[in-house]
Amino acid sequence: MKKFINSIESLLDESERGFASAHADIVRFNAEPRFMARTAPRAPGKVALISGGGSGHEPLHTGFVGLGMLDAACPGQVFTSPTPDQMLAAAQATETGGGVLFIVKNYAGDVMNFEIAAEMLECPHDTVLVHDDVSIPEHQGMGRRGVAGTTVVEKIVGAAAEAGMDLDGCKILGERVVRATASMGVALTSCTVPALGKPTFEIADNEMEMGVGIHGEKGRERMALAGATEIVEHLTQAIDGELKPAAGQPALLHVNGFGATPLMELYLVYHLAREFWGKRGVNVVRSLVGNFTTSLDMAGCSVTLTLLDEEMIRLWDAPVHTAALRWGC
Amino acid sequence: MKKFINSIESLLDESERGFASAHADIVRFNAEPRFMARTAPRAPGKVALISGGGSGHEPLHTGFVGLGMLDAACPGQVFTSPTPDQMLAAAQATETGGGVLFIVKNYAGDVMNFEIAAEMLECPHDTVLVHDDVSIPEHQGMGRRGVAGTTVVEKIVGAAAEAGMDLDGCKILGERVVRATASMGVALTSCTVPALGKPTFEIADNEMEMGVGIHGEKGRERMALAGATEIVEHLTQAIDGELKPAAGQPALLHVNGFGATPLMELYLVYHLAREFWGKRGVNVVRSLVGNFTTSLDMAGCSVTLTLLDEEMIRLWDAPVHTAALRWGC
């Protein structure tokens, strides 16, 4: 295992202290229990938006803490759910009378621990569950996983909360964005979890894992490596079949790298995905290309499409000041 | 070779078209000869800042085109210098009476081709040569390579040009930033150049390449893999010995990923580097952590320190609107 670490035990702490000192204008780090909270002042009564999940997906979620997006993020150990006490402490530290909205990716541990935290929380609260990974059937097992569409949900709901939308409104909006969003990913290599010290799965030089999850979970099928156009069509057709956008539909196209794939390739994937939807009359009016929901050092990427309405476009464009997304301020 | 590509021949074009359509509000792509130019209006007489180099280091340089930074960037083939006709066309397309400043990383091909372009250019012009890689002796062969410090030079000189500084002033400022900047990198894995189809160099699971260049060139020595603190001290001591910052010196600390190293590790490296200089009384007042000067899919990182004065801090903070750096607008 070739990584910049001193020890498995100190990895998260050293990394988070680095993050917090590099972005001291945006976040403050609470070490015990572990959460990252925004430093920007909050209007009294603003809904507190809190997310979290296993580490190893950075910049998600800590990189999205700040004005116009999350109030706090709770990082668990690598690929391990955070604990309810983290979520509870983050909620109590950031709630100012408007209640708390948890944004939770659909994984068993995350869902359970956010539920426990919610039960302990005495102020008004609600949850938006993100389940945008269309590689998995909708009603199988735990259902669909929450993947790169989470960034879009957190940005749009974050802008609404910042503008004063109440808890019910934020919850309804969040679920609307989730319904309008579909993602699918493909891995060319496995990631290596530090505590394990070896790749999560074996994959041959002429194979790819189509429909992979953001922890390297299997998706649809192990396939022979193909040219980029063919790979992208697997992703875009699955998404298109799910969302069934009408001609003229405005959309946000997000190409997300899993960590080890160069920007050059991500922009190439973006080009091909945009061509795919261009031929179908979908109007890509907003774009996001880069590493946002990563899987440590996995090579691969995902494509996410969100069908936009005017309110969602306005909220996407609203000012944001976080470590990973910043515009308008 | 596991990459998202259709063919070696179409790779750059497809990627650049994706980049240009994703960032159509910031850049326009000129396909023949190949350059990316900013769309933001330029004040008449503004110095035109032009950079370029081999592709494969994205977001450098195309991701730095836009208001407050570069007027145009000329991408060559992967790890291959752009040609003089690209630089000449980019200069002619962006010059508005204030002359042209080329910002050139110190590689033989880049230096030669920018010199040829400069000779053909009829308007006033000058060049800032970036040579911040302290892994190499200063007066050996071609001298020191230009690496991740280029981002700092392009940001600070870009802000000055935007504010109306003239050609001589920009040149003097750029050389001041170069003198105040030192970088060193370490590779844990090789990158794979698409046209070659296999790793540039072999490296064992228990080795690292200390002082590596951004194309995988050898640096100081092949060493046994070590803990992060030891690795970071190799980098920071070399930089510190070069710049010899006084106690209380304000500085910018830039930890740059080479492409395949997760953010979690980059922030850990940042934490350790900041501690190193903290103990020496250096005052890290600005930070940049992420993948900015990459080497395709190489795992590894570099550390850059720039000793700042008040003017440089003000110019670093000035508004910038590019694909890769954006703040204040």
PDB file of C-alpha atoms in Angstrom, chain A residues 164-320:
ATOM      1  CA  GLY A 164     -34.552  31.285   4.403  1.00  0.00           C
ATOM      2  CA  MET A 165     -36.604  28.325   3.182  1.00  0.00           C
ATOM      3  CA  ASP A 166     -38.157  26.492   6.136  1.00  0.00           C
ATOM      4  CA  LEU A 167     -37.618  22.876   7.157  1.00  0.00           C
ATOM      5  CA  ASP A 168     -40.612  21.449   5.309  1.00  0.00           C
ATOM      6  CA  GLY A 169     -39.721  23.387   2.196  1.00  0.00           C
ATOM      7  CA  CYS A 170     -36.103  22.195   2.270  1.00  0.00           C
ATOM      8  CA  LYS A 171     -37.224  18.591   2.741  1.00  0.00           C
ATOM      9  CA  ILE A 172     -39.689  18.781  -0.185  1.00  0.00           C
ATOM     10  CA  LEU A 173     -37.107  20.512  -2.387  1.00  0.00           C
ATOM     11  CA  GLY A 174     -34.431  17.948  -1.483  1.00  0.00           C
ATOM     12  CA  GLU A 175     -36.696  15.067  -2.430  1.00  0.00           C
ATOM     13  CA  ARG A 176     -37.560  16.823  -5.673  1.00  0.00           C
ATOM     14  CA  VAL A 177     -33.870  17.113  -6.533  1.00  0.00           C
ATOM     15  CA  VAL A 178     -33.329  13.444  -5.626  1.00  0.00           C
ATOM     16  CA  ARG A 179     -36.171  12.397  -7.951  1.00  0.00           C
ATOM     17  CA  ALA A 180     -34.727  14.543 -10.733  1.00  0.00           C
ATOM     18  CA  THR A 181     -31.245  13.066 -10.354  1.00  0.00           C
ATOM     19  CA  ALA A 182     -29.708   9.827 -11.599  1.00  0.00           C
ATOM     20  CA  SER A 183     -26.105   8.626 -11.561  1.00  0.00           C
ATOM     21  CA  MET A 184     -24.055   5.648 -12.633  1.00  0.00           C
ATOM     22  CA  GLY A 185     -20.339   4.914 -12.293  1.00  0.00           C
ATOM     23  CA  VAL A 186     -17.665   2.675 -13.724  1.00  0.00           C
ATOM     24  CA  ALA A 187     -14.391   1.586 -12.150  1.00  0.00           C
ATOM     25  CA  LEU A 188     -11.191   0.762 -13.999  1.00  0.00           C
ATOM     26  CA  THR A 189      -9.240  -0.121 -10.860  1.00  0.00           C
ATOM     27  CA  SER A 190     -10.067  -0.864  -7.246  1.00  0.00           C
ATOM     28  CA  CYS A 191      -9.438   1.516  -4.389  1.00  0.00           C
ATOM     29  CA  THR A 192      -7.270   0.522  -1.434  1.00  0.00           C
ATOM     30  CA  VAL A 193      -8.696   1.096   2.037  1.00  0.00           C
ATOM     31  CA  PRO A 194      -5.764   2.025   4.326  1.00  0.00           C
ATOM     32  CA  ALA A 195      -6.784  -0.314   7.167  1.00  0.00           C
ATOM     33  CA  LEU A 196      -7.043  -3.224   4.742  1.00  0.00           C
ATOM     34  CA  GLY A 197      -3.827  -2.368   2.926  1.00  0.00           C
ATOM     35  CA  LYS A 198      -4.722  -4.081  -0.335  1.00  0.00           C
ATOM     36  CA  PRO A 199      -7.202  -3.470  -3.174  1.00  0.00           C
ATOM     37  CA  THR A 200     -10.865  -4.047  -2.263  1.00  0.00           C
ATOM     38  CA  PHE A 201     -11.413  -6.147  -5.368  1.00  0.00           C
ATOM     39  CA  GLU A 202      -9.336  -7.761  -8.095  1.00  0.00           C
ATOM     40  CA  ILE A 203      -9.825  -6.605 -11.648  1.00  0.00           C
ATOM     41  CA  ALA A 204      -7.882  -7.653 -14.730  1.00  0.00           C
ATOM     42  CA  ASP A 205      -6.125  -5.219 -17.069  1.00  0.00           C
ATOM     43  CA  ASN A 206      -8.802  -5.796 -19.709  1.00  0.00           C
ATOM     44  CA  GLU A 207     -11.832  -5.443 -17.430  1.00  0.00           C
ATOM     45  CA  MET A 208     -13.983  -2.744 -15.898  1.00  0.00           C
ATOM     46  CA  GLU A 209     -16.665  -2.792 -13.207  1.00  0.00           C
ATOM     47  CA  MET A 210     -19.808  -1.225 -14.676  1.00  0.00           C
ATOM     48  CA  GLY A 211     -22.256   0.278 -12.178  1.00  0.00           C
ATOM     49  CA  VAL A 212     -19.710   0.339  -9.366  1.00  0.00           C
ATOM     50  CA  GLY A 213     -20.539   1.904  -5.999  1.00  0.00           C
ATOM     51  CA  ILE A 214     -18.377   4.516  -4.335  1.00  0.00           C
ATOM     52  CA  HIS A 215     -16.787   1.947  -2.035  1.00  0.00           C
ATOM     53  CA  GLY A 216     -15.921  -0.396  -4.890  1.00  0.00           C
ATOM     54  CA  GLU A 217     -19.119  -2.428  -4.480  1.00  0.00           C
ATOM     55  CA  LYS A 218     -20.143  -4.455  -7.490  1.00  0.00           C
ATOM     56  CA  GLY A 219     -22.680  -2.897  -9.764  1.00  0.00           C
ATOM     57  CA  ARG A 220     -24.254  -4.330 -12.875  1.00  0.00           C
ATOM     58  CA  GLU A 221     -21.573  -6.395 -14.457  1.00  0.00           C
ATOM     59  CA  ARG A 222     -17.912  -7.029 -14.917  1.00  0.00           C
ATOM     60  CA  MET A 223     -17.262  -6.167 -18.555  1.00  0.00           C
ATOM     61  CA  ALA A 224     -14.423  -6.115 -21.036  1.00  0.00           C
ATOM     62  CA  LEU A 225     -12.695  -2.749 -21.161  1.00  0.00           C
ATOM     63  CA  ALA A 226     -14.077  -0.717 -24.071  1.00  0.00           C
ATOM     64  CA  GLY A 227     -13.526   2.591 -25.812  1.00  0.00           C
ATOM     65  CA  ALA A 228     -14.714   5.731 -24.055  1.00  0.00           C
ATOM     66  CA  THR A 229     -17.765   6.225 -26.274  1.00  0.00           C
ATOM     67  CA  GLU A 230     -19.036   2.742 -25.503  1.00  0.00           C
ATOM     68  CA  ILE A 231     -18.378   3.105 -21.773  1.00  0.00           C
ATOM     69  CA  VAL A 232     -20.107   6.468 -21.624  1.00  0.00           C
ATOM     70  CA  GLU A 233     -23.128   5.111 -23.503  1.00  0.00           C
ATOM     71  CA  HIS A 234     -23.556   2.403 -20.865  1.00  0.00           C
ATOM     72  CA  LEU A 235     -23.738   5.111 -18.223  1.00  0.00           C
ATOM     73  CA  THR A 236     -25.806   7.639 -20.084  1.00  0.00           C
ATOM     74  CA  GLN A 237     -28.338   5.132 -21.437  1.00  0.00           C
ATOM     75  CA  ALA A 238     -29.038   3.803 -17.943  1.00  0.00           C
ATOM     76  CA  ILE A 239     -29.521   7.341 -16.650  1.00  0.00           C
ATOM     77  CA  ASP A 240     -31.561   8.438 -19.642  1.00  0.00           C
ATOM     78  CA  GLY A 241     -33.829   5.414 -19.357  1.00  0.00           C
ATOM     79  CA  GLU A 242     -34.494   6.291 -15.753  1.00  0.00           C
ATOM     80  CA  LEU A 243     -35.106  10.034 -16.025  1.00  0.00           C
ATOM     81  CA  LYS A 244     -36.663  10.009 -19.514  1.00  0.00           C
ATOM     82  CA  PRO A 245     -35.940  13.702 -20.164  1.00  0.00           C
ATOM     83  CA  ALA A 246     -38.168  15.448 -22.708  1.00  0.00           C
ATOM     84  CA  ALA A 247     -36.609  17.304 -25.623  1.00  0.00           C
ATOM     85  CA  GLY A 248     -35.692  20.813 -24.525  1.00  0.00           C
ATOM     86  CA  GLN A 249     -35.385  19.776 -20.870  1.00  0.00           C
ATOM     87  CA  PRO A 250     -32.737  21.879 -19.070  1.00  0.00           C
ATOM     88  CA  ALA A 251     -30.275  19.744 -17.161  1.00  0.00           C
ATOM     89  CA  LEU A 252     -27.142  19.761 -15.067  1.00  0.00           C
ATOM     90  CA  LEU A 253     -24.456  17.335 -16.221  1.00  0.00           C
ATOM     91  CA  HIS A 254     -21.977  16.276 -13.562  1.00  0.00           C
ATOM     92  CA  VAL A 255     -18.996  14.093 -14.433  1.00  0.00           C
ATOM     93  CA  ASN A 256     -17.378  12.954 -11.218  1.00  0.00           C
ATOM     94  CA  GLY A 257     -13.950  11.374 -10.897  1.00  0.00           C
ATOM     95  CA  PHE A 258     -13.406   8.632  -8.342  1.00  0.00           C
ATOM     96  CA  GLY A 259      -9.960   9.918  -7.438  1.00  0.00           C
ATOM     97  CA  ALA A 260      -7.273   8.545  -9.730  1.00  0.00           C
ATOM     98  CA  THR A 261      -8.604   9.450 -13.162  1.00  0.00           C
ATOM     99  CA  PRO A 262      -6.992  12.531 -14.755  1.00  0.00           C
ATOM    100  CA  LEU A 263      -9.075  15.617 -15.532  1.00  0.00           C
ATOM    101  CA  MET A 264      -8.185  15.132 -19.194  1.00  0.00           C
ATOM    102  CA  GLU A 265     -10.219  11.922 -19.221  1.00  0.00           C
ATOM    103  CA  LEU A 266     -13.077  13.381 -17.164  1.00  0.00           C
ATOM    104  CA  TYR A 267     -13.531  16.193 -19.665  1.00  0.00           C
ATOM    105  CA  LEU A 268     -13.467  13.646 -22.476  1.00  0.00           C
ATOM    106  CA  VAL A 269     -16.239  11.701 -20.711  1.00  0.00           C
ATOM    107  CA  TYR A 270     -18.129  14.968 -20.252  1.00  0.00           C
ATOM    108  CA  HIS A 271     -17.807  15.701 -23.978  1.00  0.00           C
ATOM    109  CA  LEU A 272     -19.212  12.294 -24.915  1.00  0.00           C
ATOM    110  CA  ALA A 273     -22.043  12.444 -22.358  1.00  0.00           C
ATOM    111  CA  ARG A 274     -22.987  15.913 -23.519  1.00  0.00           C
ATOM    112  CA  GLU A 275     -23.039  14.733 -27.130  1.00  0.00           C
ATOM    113  CA  PHE A 276     -25.268  11.820 -26.098  1.00  0.00           C
ATOM    114  CA  TRP A 277     -27.856  14.100 -24.543  1.00  0.00           C
ATOM    115  CA  GLY A 278     -27.390  16.777 -27.185  1.00  0.00           C
ATOM    116  CA  LYS A 279     -28.611  14.299 -29.787  1.00  0.00           C
ATOM    117  CA  ARG A 280     -31.707  13.728 -27.644  1.00  0.00           C
ATOM    118  CA  GLY A 281     -32.450  17.432 -27.371  1.00  0.00           C
ATOM    119  CA  VAL A 282     -31.570  17.694 -23.678  1.00  0.00           C
ATOM    120  CA  ASN A 283     -30.305  21.173 -22.909  1.00  0.00           C
ATOM    121  CA  VAL A 284     -27.236  20.985 -20.662  1.00  0.00           C
ATOM    122  CA  VAL A 285     -27.319  24.412 -19.025  1.00  0.00           C
ATOM    123  CA  ARG A 286     -25.085  23.737 -16.012  1.00  0.00           C
ATOM    124  CA  SER A 287     -22.004  21.541 -15.643  1.00  0.00           C
ATOM    125  CA  LEU A 288     -19.697  20.213 -12.971  1.00  0.00           C
ATOM    126  CA  VAL A 289     -16.584  18.221 -13.879  1.00  0.00           C
ATOM    127  CA  GLY A 290     -14.007  17.017 -11.376  1.00  0.00           C
ATOM    128  CA  ASN A 291     -13.365  14.873  -8.346  1.00  0.00           C
ATOM    129  CA  PHE A 292     -16.194  15.516  -5.891  1.00  0.00           C
ATOM    130  CA  THR A 293     -17.485  12.139  -4.662  1.00  0.00           C
ATOM    131  CA  THR A 294     -14.357  10.046  -4.672  1.00  0.00           C
ATOM    132  CA  SER A 295     -13.470   6.506  -3.673  1.00  0.00           C
ATOM    133  CA  LEU A 296      -9.968   7.039  -2.327  1.00  0.00           C
ATOM    134  CA  ASP A 297      -7.582   6.123  -5.154  1.00  0.00           C
ATOM    135  CA  MET A 298     -10.002   4.320  -7.459  1.00  0.00           C
ATOM    136  CA  ALA A 299      -9.643   5.009 -11.197  1.00  0.00           C
ATOM    137  CA  GLY A 300     -13.030   5.554 -12.760  1.00  0.00           C
ATOM    138  CA  CYS A 301     -15.831   8.041 -12.923  1.00  0.00           C
ATOM    139  CA  SER A 302     -19.558   8.505 -12.713  1.00  0.00           C
ATOM    140  CA  VAL A 303     -22.030  10.496 -14.741  1.00  0.00           C
ATOM    141  CA  THR A 304     -24.915  12.313 -13.041  1.00  0.00           C
ATOM    142  CA  LEU A 305     -27.800  14.088 -14.731  1.00  0.00           C
ATOM    143  CA  THR A 306     -30.224  16.340 -12.854  1.00  0.00           C
ATOM    144  CA  LEU A 307     -33.309  17.631 -14.654  1.00  0.00           C
ATOM    145  CA  LEU A 308     -33.568  21.275 -13.688  1.00  0.00           C
ATOM    146  CA  ASP A 309     -36.430  23.685 -13.247  1.00  0.00           C
ATOM    147  CA  GLU A 310     -36.044  27.435 -12.901  1.00  0.00           C
ATOM    148  CA  GLU A 311     -35.927  27.362  -9.116  1.00  0.00           C
ATOM    149  CA  MET A 312     -33.229  24.701  -9.129  1.00  0.00           C
ATOM    150  CA  ILE A 313     -31.136  26.682 -11.636  1.00  0.00           C
ATOM    151  CA  ARG A 314     -31.419  29.802  -9.494  1.00  0.00           C
ATOM    152  CA  LEU A 315     -30.403  27.858  -6.378  1.00  0.00           C
ATOM    153  CA  TRP A 316     -27.502  26.139  -8.175  1.00  0.00           C
ATOM    154  CA  ASP A 317     -26.234  29.571  -9.236  1.00  0.00           C
ATOM    155  CA  ALA A 318     -26.612  31.101  -5.769  1.00  0.00           C
ATOM    156  CA  PRO A 319     -23.407  32.070  -3.937  1.00  0.00           C
ATOM    157  CA  VAL A 320     -21.456  29.257  -2.288  1.00  0.00           C
TER     158      VAL A 320
END
